Each structure stands twice: as structure tokens, then as C-alpha cells.
Amino acid sequence: MKFGNTKESYGLIAIAIHWLVAFGFLGAYISVYYRHWFSEGGFSMTELNSNMIALYLHLSFGITIAVFVALRILWKLMNKTPNDVQGGGKFEHVSAHAMHWSLYAVMIIMPITGYMGTKLDTNFFFLFDIPKFNDTPLYSLIVERWLQTDWEHFEPIIDAIHKNTGAYISWLLIALHAGAALYHHVARKDIVLKRMAPWIK
Ligand code: HEM
Ligand code: HEM
């Protein structure tokens, strides 16, 4: 299999990054919902209880996704996108493209809003030791100078975007996207899923 995409199919790099990001999303969801539904102990900056470990894992999955998404977009810009698989009407192809762009939007919005809205009073991002947004020069530039507001007003808005997109929009888009891929495989019996999952016979 080729590293790059061809007009007929996705290459190794696009396939690997697609599935790494998909598993990253799974990890981000499992960790945050584990925290909401099953973890013990409350929010604590001093004690590393299961609640905090789950939250730090969520942040780490999110930052990892951001790195892969940046690589993915770079790779997409440098590469061809395979042609649409034959069959299906124009509406189907247009919706599939609209879905892909919406998923790219979600992949960009989720890590950025997650990072910008984190009010943890620490620079310790579990696997990644990166400064939190309101300690960076970007914060003064975007929030104070550009939006002319402060953390108390900015944080609830960015947090609401992160939580609502994550809890509703992103789930829905991923379910429709994965459902469509399975429909192609099971009902249409075409190569749409196999192009992205070549190990499937
Ligand atoms: C693609 C990546 C991400 C996804 C899919 C995601 C998804 C979610 C979801 C579903 C929630 C819970 C929403 C609710 O309250 O119902 C959440 C909460 C949260 N996320 Fe993310 N997130 C991502 C990345 C990030 C990143 C990069 C950070 C920070 C660096 C972050 C920080 C947070 C925080 C602090 C919360 C609130 C904690 C909580 O409610 O338990 N997220 N995220
Ligand atoms: C079980 C889960 C998933 C399945 C079965 C799946 C399947 C597929 C398939 C078959 C394609 C190729 C579509 C085509 O050739 O037109 C594709 C492309 C794509 N998938 Fe997924 N996917 C899954 C999860 C995800 C997730 C979680 C995301 C992102 C949040 C995502 C984002 C994308 C994007 C953006 C493309 C278009 C790639 C491009 O051409 O640039 N997928 N997916």
C-alpha cells in the first residue's frame, strides 16, 4: 500500500491518522464520562484521585488529538483526496463532503475550546506539560485586546461551546458518519469502508 493517497483510495498515512483520531475521540469521551458517572472523589488540585486522573486523561487525549489533527490537515493539503466512489446520486456525494467538512470543524473546535476554557490552576497537563491558555500571550491578544473582555465573561461561553458541541453535535455527526460507512459496507456492498479500513475483507 502507498503512503500517499491516490485518486482511487486513501494511503497509509491518511488511514493511520483517521483511526488514531477516531480512537482519540473514543478515549476523550470515555475519560470524561467516566469522570462524570463513575469516578470517586471530587475535584481536587492536591489529591490525585480517580476523578482528577480521568480529567487529566481527558485533557491529554484532547491535546494528542490536536497534534494529529494538525498533521492530518497538513497531509490533506499536500495530498490528493480520492475520487468519490461510483454509485449514489449527487445529493449523496454532496452530503458526504458536507459531513467530512463538519467533522473537520469538530476536530478543530473541540481541542481548541477545551484548551481555551480549562480553568485548572496548574500547568500540569498529565502527559503534556504545557501552559494553560490564560497564562499565554495569546490570551491577552485574543481575549483582552481583540474581544475586549475578561476571563469571567470569556470562560462560560467557551466552556458552553466545548460542552454542547462535545455532548451533542460531535456525537451526532460521528454516529451519522460511521452509520453511513457501515450502510455502504453492509447494504451497498461497495468499497467505501474498505478504502478507509483495508483490513476488512
Ligand atoms: C476532540 C477532543 C475533545 C472531545 C471530544 C471532548 C469532549 C468533551 C465532553 C463530551 C465533555 C463533557 C461535556 C458535558 O459536560 O456534558 C468535555 C468536558 C471537558 N473538556 Fe473536553 N473534549 C476534547 C478535548 C479537550 C481538551 C483538549 C481539553 C483541555 C485541554 C478539554 C477540557 C475539558 C474540560 C476541562 C471539561 C470539563 C470537565 C468535565 O465536565 O468533567 N477537552 N469534553
Ligand atoms: C467507527 C467510526 C468510523 C468509521 C467506520 C469511519 C469511516 C470512514 C470512511 C469509510 C471514510 C471514507 C469515506 C469516503 O471515502 O468518502 C471516512 C472518512 C473520514 N472520516 Fe471517518 N470513520 C469513523 C470515525 C471518524 C471520526 C471519529 C472522525 C472525526 C471526528 C472521522 C472523520 C472523517 C473524515 C474527516 C473523513 C474524510 C477524510 C478526507 O477525505 O479528508 N471519522 N471515515
Short mmCIF file of C-alpha atoms and ligand atoms in Angstrom, two decimals:
data_model
loop_
_atom_site.label_atom_id
_atom_site.label_comp_id
_atom_site.label_asym_id
_atom_site.label_seq_id
_atom_site.Cartn_x
_atom_site.Cartn_y
_atom_site.Cartn_z
CA MET A 1 0.00 0.00 0.00
CA LYS A 2 1.21 3.53 -0.84
CA PHE A 3 1.94 6.14 1.85
CA GLY A 4 0.09 8.89 -0.04
CA ASN A 5 -3.48 8.94 -1.33
CA THR A 6 -4.24 8.02 -4.93
CA LYS A 7 -7.29 9.02 -6.99
CA GLU A 8 -8.71 5.55 -6.20
CA SER A 9 -8.02 5.17 -2.48
CA TYR A 10 -6.64 6.53 0.79
CA GLY A 11 -2.96 5.87 1.53
CA LEU A 12 -1.35 4.52 4.68
CA ILE A 13 -0.77 7.91 6.36
CA ALA A 14 -4.36 9.16 5.86
CA ILE A 15 -5.75 5.83 7.09
CA ALA A 16 -3.46 5.71 10.15
CA ILE A 17 -4.28 9.28 11.18
CA HIS A 18 -8.03 8.75 10.57
CA TRP A 19 -8.12 5.82 13.00
CA LEU A 20 -5.75 7.40 15.54
CA VAL A 21 -8.03 10.44 15.72
CA ALA A 22 -11.12 8.20 15.94
CA PHE A 23 -9.59 6.27 18.88
CA GLY A 24 -8.51 9.60 20.41
CA PHE A 25 -12.15 10.72 20.36
CA LEU A 26 -13.16 7.45 21.96
CA GLY A 27 -10.55 7.98 24.71
CA ALA A 28 -11.62 11.61 25.27
CA TYR A 29 -15.26 10.51 25.63
CA ILE A 30 -14.57 7.50 27.86
CA SER A 31 -12.39 9.54 30.22
CA VAL A 32 -14.77 12.50 30.55
CA TYR A 33 -17.88 10.36 31.01
CA TYR A 34 -16.06 8.04 33.41
CA ARG A 35 -15.34 11.19 35.43
CA HIS A 36 -18.99 12.29 35.31
CA TRP A 37 -20.62 8.95 36.02
CA PHE A 38 -18.23 6.61 37.85
CA SER A 39 -15.23 8.38 39.39
CA GLU A 40 -14.75 8.76 43.12
CA GLY A 41 -13.68 11.85 45.00
CA GLY A 42 -14.36 15.40 43.98
CA PHE A 43 -12.34 17.95 42.09
CA SER A 44 -9.07 18.32 43.95
CA MET A 45 -5.82 20.01 43.00
CA THR A 46 -3.81 18.37 45.77
CA GLU A 47 -5.01 14.76 45.75
CA LEU A 48 -4.69 12.72 42.53
CA ASN A 49 -7.96 10.78 42.92
CA SER A 50 -9.72 8.88 40.10
CA ASN A 51 -11.77 11.99 39.31
CA MET A 52 -8.63 14.02 38.61
CA ILE A 53 -6.86 11.20 36.77
CA ALA A 54 -9.86 10.89 34.46
CA LEU A 55 -9.85 14.64 33.85
CA TYR A 56 -6.09 14.75 33.15
CA LEU A 57 -6.53 11.80 30.77
CA HIS A 58 -9.30 13.71 29.02
CA LEU A 59 -7.03 16.73 28.59
CA SER A 60 -4.19 14.51 27.34
CA PHE A 61 -6.41 12.74 24.80
CA GLY A 62 -7.65 16.15 23.66
CA ILE A 63 -4.15 17.59 23.19
CA THR A 64 -3.00 14.40 21.40
CA ILE A 65 -5.97 14.73 19.04
CA ALA A 66 -4.98 18.36 18.36
CA VAL A 67 -1.48 17.24 17.29
CA PHE A 68 -2.82 14.52 14.96
CA VAL A 69 -5.47 16.83 13.52
CA ALA A 70 -2.80 19.43 12.68
CA LEU A 71 -0.74 16.70 10.94
CA ARG A 72 -3.88 15.43 9.22
CA ILE A 73 -4.79 18.83 7.80
CA LEU A 74 -1.21 19.40 6.61
CA TRP A 75 -1.21 15.97 4.95
CA LYS A 76 -4.60 16.65 3.33
CA LEU A 77 -3.32 19.92 1.89
CA MET A 78 -0.21 18.20 0.47
CA ASN A 79 -2.14 15.22 -0.94
CA LYS A 80 -4.93 14.41 -3.33
CA THR A 81 -8.33 13.41 -1.94
CA PRO A 82 -9.57 10.16 -3.53
CA ASN A 83 -12.44 10.49 -6.02
CA ASP A 84 -15.96 9.69 -4.81
CA VAL A 85 -16.84 6.04 -5.11
CA GLN A 86 -19.07 5.40 -8.16
CA GLY A 87 -22.77 4.96 -7.46
CA GLY A 88 -25.09 7.06 -5.34
CA GLY A 89 -26.62 10.30 -6.54
CA LYS A 90 -25.24 13.83 -6.46
CA PHE A 91 -27.08 14.51 -3.17
CA GLU A 92 -25.25 11.62 -1.51
CA HIS A 93 -21.85 12.86 -2.62
CA VAL A 94 -22.59 16.43 -1.57
CA SER A 95 -23.79 15.24 1.87
CA ALA A 96 -20.72 13.05 2.33
CA HIS A 97 -18.46 16.05 1.59
CA ALA A 98 -20.51 18.31 3.89
CA MET A 99 -20.18 15.65 6.61
CA HIS A 100 -16.39 15.45 6.17
CA TRP A 101 -16.03 19.26 6.44
CA SER A 102 -18.28 19.30 9.52
CA LEU A 103 -16.12 16.58 11.11
CA TYR A 104 -13.00 18.64 10.37
CA ALA A 105 -14.73 21.62 12.06
CA VAL A 106 -15.49 19.48 15.13
CA MET A 107 -11.91 18.14 15.21
CA ILE A 108 -10.61 21.74 15.28
CA ILE A 109 -13.25 23.29 17.59
CA MET A 110 -13.16 20.59 20.30
CA PRO A 111 -9.45 20.67 21.27
CA ILE A 112 -9.21 24.47 20.89
CA THR A 113 -12.27 25.26 23.04
CA GLY A 114 -11.25 22.56 25.55
CA TYR A 115 -7.79 24.09 25.90
CA MET A 116 -9.01 27.70 25.99
CA GLY A 117 -11.70 27.04 28.59
CA THR A 118 -9.71 24.95 31.08
CA LYS A 119 -9.67 26.74 34.40
CA LEU A 120 -7.37 24.26 36.14
CA ASP A 121 -4.96 26.28 38.21
CA THR A 122 -1.94 24.34 37.05
CA ASN A 123 0.38 23.98 34.12
CA PHE A 124 0.45 20.22 34.57
CA PHE A 125 -1.34 18.55 31.66
CA PHE A 126 -0.66 14.97 32.84
CA LEU A 127 1.19 13.71 29.75
CA PHE A 128 1.95 17.16 28.38
CA ASP A 129 3.39 19.96 30.44
CA ILE A 130 2.06 22.94 28.51
CA PRO A 131 0.99 26.31 29.89
CA LYS A 132 -2.73 26.87 30.31
CA PHE A 133 -4.29 29.30 27.86
CA ASN A 134 -4.73 32.25 30.22
CA ASP A 135 -1.02 32.18 31.05
CA THR A 136 -0.01 32.61 27.39
CA PRO A 137 0.48 35.82 25.37
CA LEU A 138 -2.29 34.53 23.05
CA TYR A 139 -4.78 35.02 25.90
CA SER A 140 -4.02 38.75 26.26
CA LEU A 141 -4.08 39.15 22.49
CA ILE A 142 -7.35 37.33 21.77
CA VAL A 143 -9.39 37.84 24.94
CA GLU A 144 -8.23 41.15 26.34
CA ARG A 145 -7.18 43.08 23.25
CA TRP A 146 -9.30 41.58 20.46
CA LEU A 147 -12.52 40.56 22.26
CA GLN A 148 -12.03 43.27 24.93
CA THR A 149 -13.37 41.07 27.70
CA ASP A 150 -12.01 39.13 30.68
CA TRP A 151 -11.76 35.52 31.91
CA GLU A 152 -15.04 35.70 33.92
CA HIS A 153 -17.01 36.55 30.76
CA PHE A 154 -14.97 34.55 28.26
CA GLU A 155 -14.74 31.22 30.10
CA PRO A 156 -18.50 30.38 30.40
CA ILE A 157 -19.04 30.99 26.67
CA ILE A 158 -16.08 28.91 25.51
CA ASP A 159 -16.99 26.22 28.06
CA ALA A 160 -20.59 26.10 26.77
CA ILE A 161 -19.32 25.70 23.19
CA HIS A 162 -17.00 22.85 24.25
CA LYS A 163 -19.58 21.02 26.33
CA ASN A 164 -22.52 21.37 23.93
CA THR A 165 -20.52 20.55 20.82
CA GLY A 166 -18.94 17.58 22.61
CA ALA A 167 -22.11 16.29 24.23
CA TYR A 168 -24.47 16.69 21.25
CA ILE A 169 -23.17 17.86 17.85
CA SER A 170 -19.99 15.82 17.70
CA TRP A 171 -21.70 12.59 18.81
CA LEU A 172 -24.44 13.04 16.24
CA LEU A 173 -22.04 13.73 13.37
CA ILE A 174 -19.79 10.78 14.26
CA ALA A 175 -22.78 8.42 14.58
CA LEU A 176 -24.20 9.51 11.20
CA HIS A 177 -20.74 9.26 9.58
CA ALA A 178 -19.96 5.80 10.99
CA GLY A 179 -23.54 4.67 10.25
CA ALA A 180 -23.20 5.79 6.62
CA ALA A 181 -19.88 3.91 6.29
CA LEU A 182 -21.49 0.73 7.69
CA TYR A 183 -24.51 1.17 5.41
CA HIS A 184 -22.17 1.30 2.39
CA HIS A 185 -20.43 -1.85 3.53
CA VAL A 186 -23.44 -3.92 4.53
CA ALA A 187 -26.24 -2.74 2.24
CA ARG A 188 -24.48 -1.28 -0.80
CA LYS A 189 -21.56 -3.73 -0.58
CA ASP A 190 -19.24 -1.13 -2.16
CA ILE A 191 -15.62 -0.20 -1.32
CA VAL A 192 -16.30 2.97 0.72
CA LEU A 193 -15.47 1.40 4.12
CA LYS A 194 -12.70 -0.83 2.72
CA ARG A 195 -10.87 2.25 1.34
CA MET A 196 -10.53 3.53 4.92
CA ALA A 197 -10.29 0.08 6.60
CA PRO A 198 -8.33 -2.05 4.12
CA TRP A 199 -8.01 -4.95 6.61
CA ILE A 200 -11.75 -5.64 6.12
CA LYS A 201 -12.33 -8.41 3.61
C1 HEM B 1 -11.52 16.12 20.48
C2 HEM B 1 -11.24 16.38 21.71
C3 HEM B 1 -12.26 16.52 22.81
C4 HEM B 1 -13.52 16.00 22.96
C5 HEM B 1 -14.29 15.08 22.02
C6 HEM B 1 -14.04 16.49 24.23
C7 HEM B 1 -15.30 16.20 24.74
C8 HEM B 1 -15.78 16.65 25.95
C9 HEM B 1 -17.06 16.32 26.50
C10 HEM B 1 -18.10 15.42 25.84
C11 HEM B 1 -17.16 16.95 27.71
C12 HEM B 1 -18.31 16.84 28.72
C13 HEM B 1 -19.47 17.67 28.29
C14 HEM B 1 -20.58 17.66 29.31
O1 HEM B 1 -20.42 18.27 30.37
O2 HEM B 1 -21.61 17.01 29.03
C15 HEM B 1 -15.92 17.67 27.93
C16 HEM B 1 -15.63 18.39 29.07
C17 HEM B 1 -14.42 18.98 29.31
N1 HEM B 1 -13.33 19.03 28.45
FE1 HEM B 1 -13.21 18.17 26.64
N2 HEM B 1 -13.07 17.28 24.81
C18 HEM B 1 -11.97 17.32 23.98
C19 HEM B 1 -10.78 17.99 24.19
C20 HEM B 1 -10.47 18.71 25.34
C21 HEM B 1 -9.23 19.40 25.59
C22 HEM B 1 -8.05 19.49 24.61
C23 HEM B 1 -9.32 19.95 26.82
C24 HEM B 1 -8.31 20.78 27.58
C25 HEM B 1 -7.03 20.84 27.32
C26 HEM B 1 -10.62 19.62 27.36
C27 HEM B 1 -11.09 20.01 28.60
C28 HEM B 1 -12.32 19.72 29.08
C29 HEM B 1 -12.77 20.12 30.41
C30 HEM B 1 -11.94 20.87 31.46
C31 HEM B 1 -14.07 19.67 30.54
C32 HEM B 1 -14.97 19.82 31.77
C33 HEM B 1 -14.71 18.65 32.66
C34 HEM B 1 -15.92 17.84 32.96
O3 HEM B 1 -17.02 18.24 32.57
O4 HEM B 1 -15.77 16.79 33.58
N3 HEM B 1 -11.30 18.85 26.43
N4 HEM B 1 -15.09 17.47 26.84
C1 HEM B 2 -16.38 3.81 13.73
C2 HEM B 2 -16.06 5.03 13.37
C3 HEM B 2 -15.74 5.48 11.96
C4 HEM B 2 -15.89 4.85 10.75
C5 HEM B 2 -16.47 3.48 10.47
C6 HEM B 2 -15.39 5.76 9.74
C7 HEM B 2 -15.32 5.50 8.38
C8 HEM B 2 -14.84 6.36 7.40
C9 HEM B 2 -14.76 6.05 5.99
C10 HEM B 2 -15.18 4.75 5.35
C11 HEM B 2 -14.26 7.14 5.35
C12 HEM B 2 -14.00 7.31 3.85
C13 HEM B 2 -15.20 8.00 3.24
C14 HEM B 2 -15.09 8.17 1.74
O1 HEM B 2 -14.30 7.52 1.08
O2 HEM B 2 -15.86 9.02 1.23
C15 HEM B 2 -14.02 8.16 6.36
C16 HEM B 2 -13.52 9.41 6.10
C17 HEM B 2 -13.45 10.41 7.04
N1 HEM B 2 -13.68 10.27 8.40
FE1 HEM B 2 -14.32 8.60 9.37
N2 HEM B 2 -14.97 6.92 10.34
C18 HEM B 2 -15.17 6.80 11.70
C19 HEM B 2 -14.88 7.73 12.67
C20 HEM B 2 -14.49 9.02 12.41
C21 HEM B 2 -14.29 10.05 13.41
C22 HEM B 2 -14.45 9.83 14.93
C23 HEM B 2 -13.93 11.18 12.76
C24 HEM B 2 -13.60 12.54 13.30
C25 HEM B 2 -14.10 13.06 14.35
C26 HEM B 2 -13.91 10.89 11.32
C27 HEM B 2 -13.61 11.79 10.33
C28 HEM B 2 -13.50 11.50 8.99
C29 HEM B 2 -13.16 12.49 7.96
C30 HEM B 2 -12.88 13.97 8.18
C31 HEM B 2 -13.11 11.79 6.74
C32 HEM B 2 -12.79 12.39 5.36
C33 HEM B 2 -11.30 12.21 5.10
C34 HEM B 2 -10.85 13.07 3.93
O3 HEM B 2 -11.18 12.74 2.80
O4 HEM B 2 -10.18 14.07 4.21
N3 HEM B 2 -14.24 9.55 11.14
N4 HEM B 2 -14.37 7.68 7.60
#
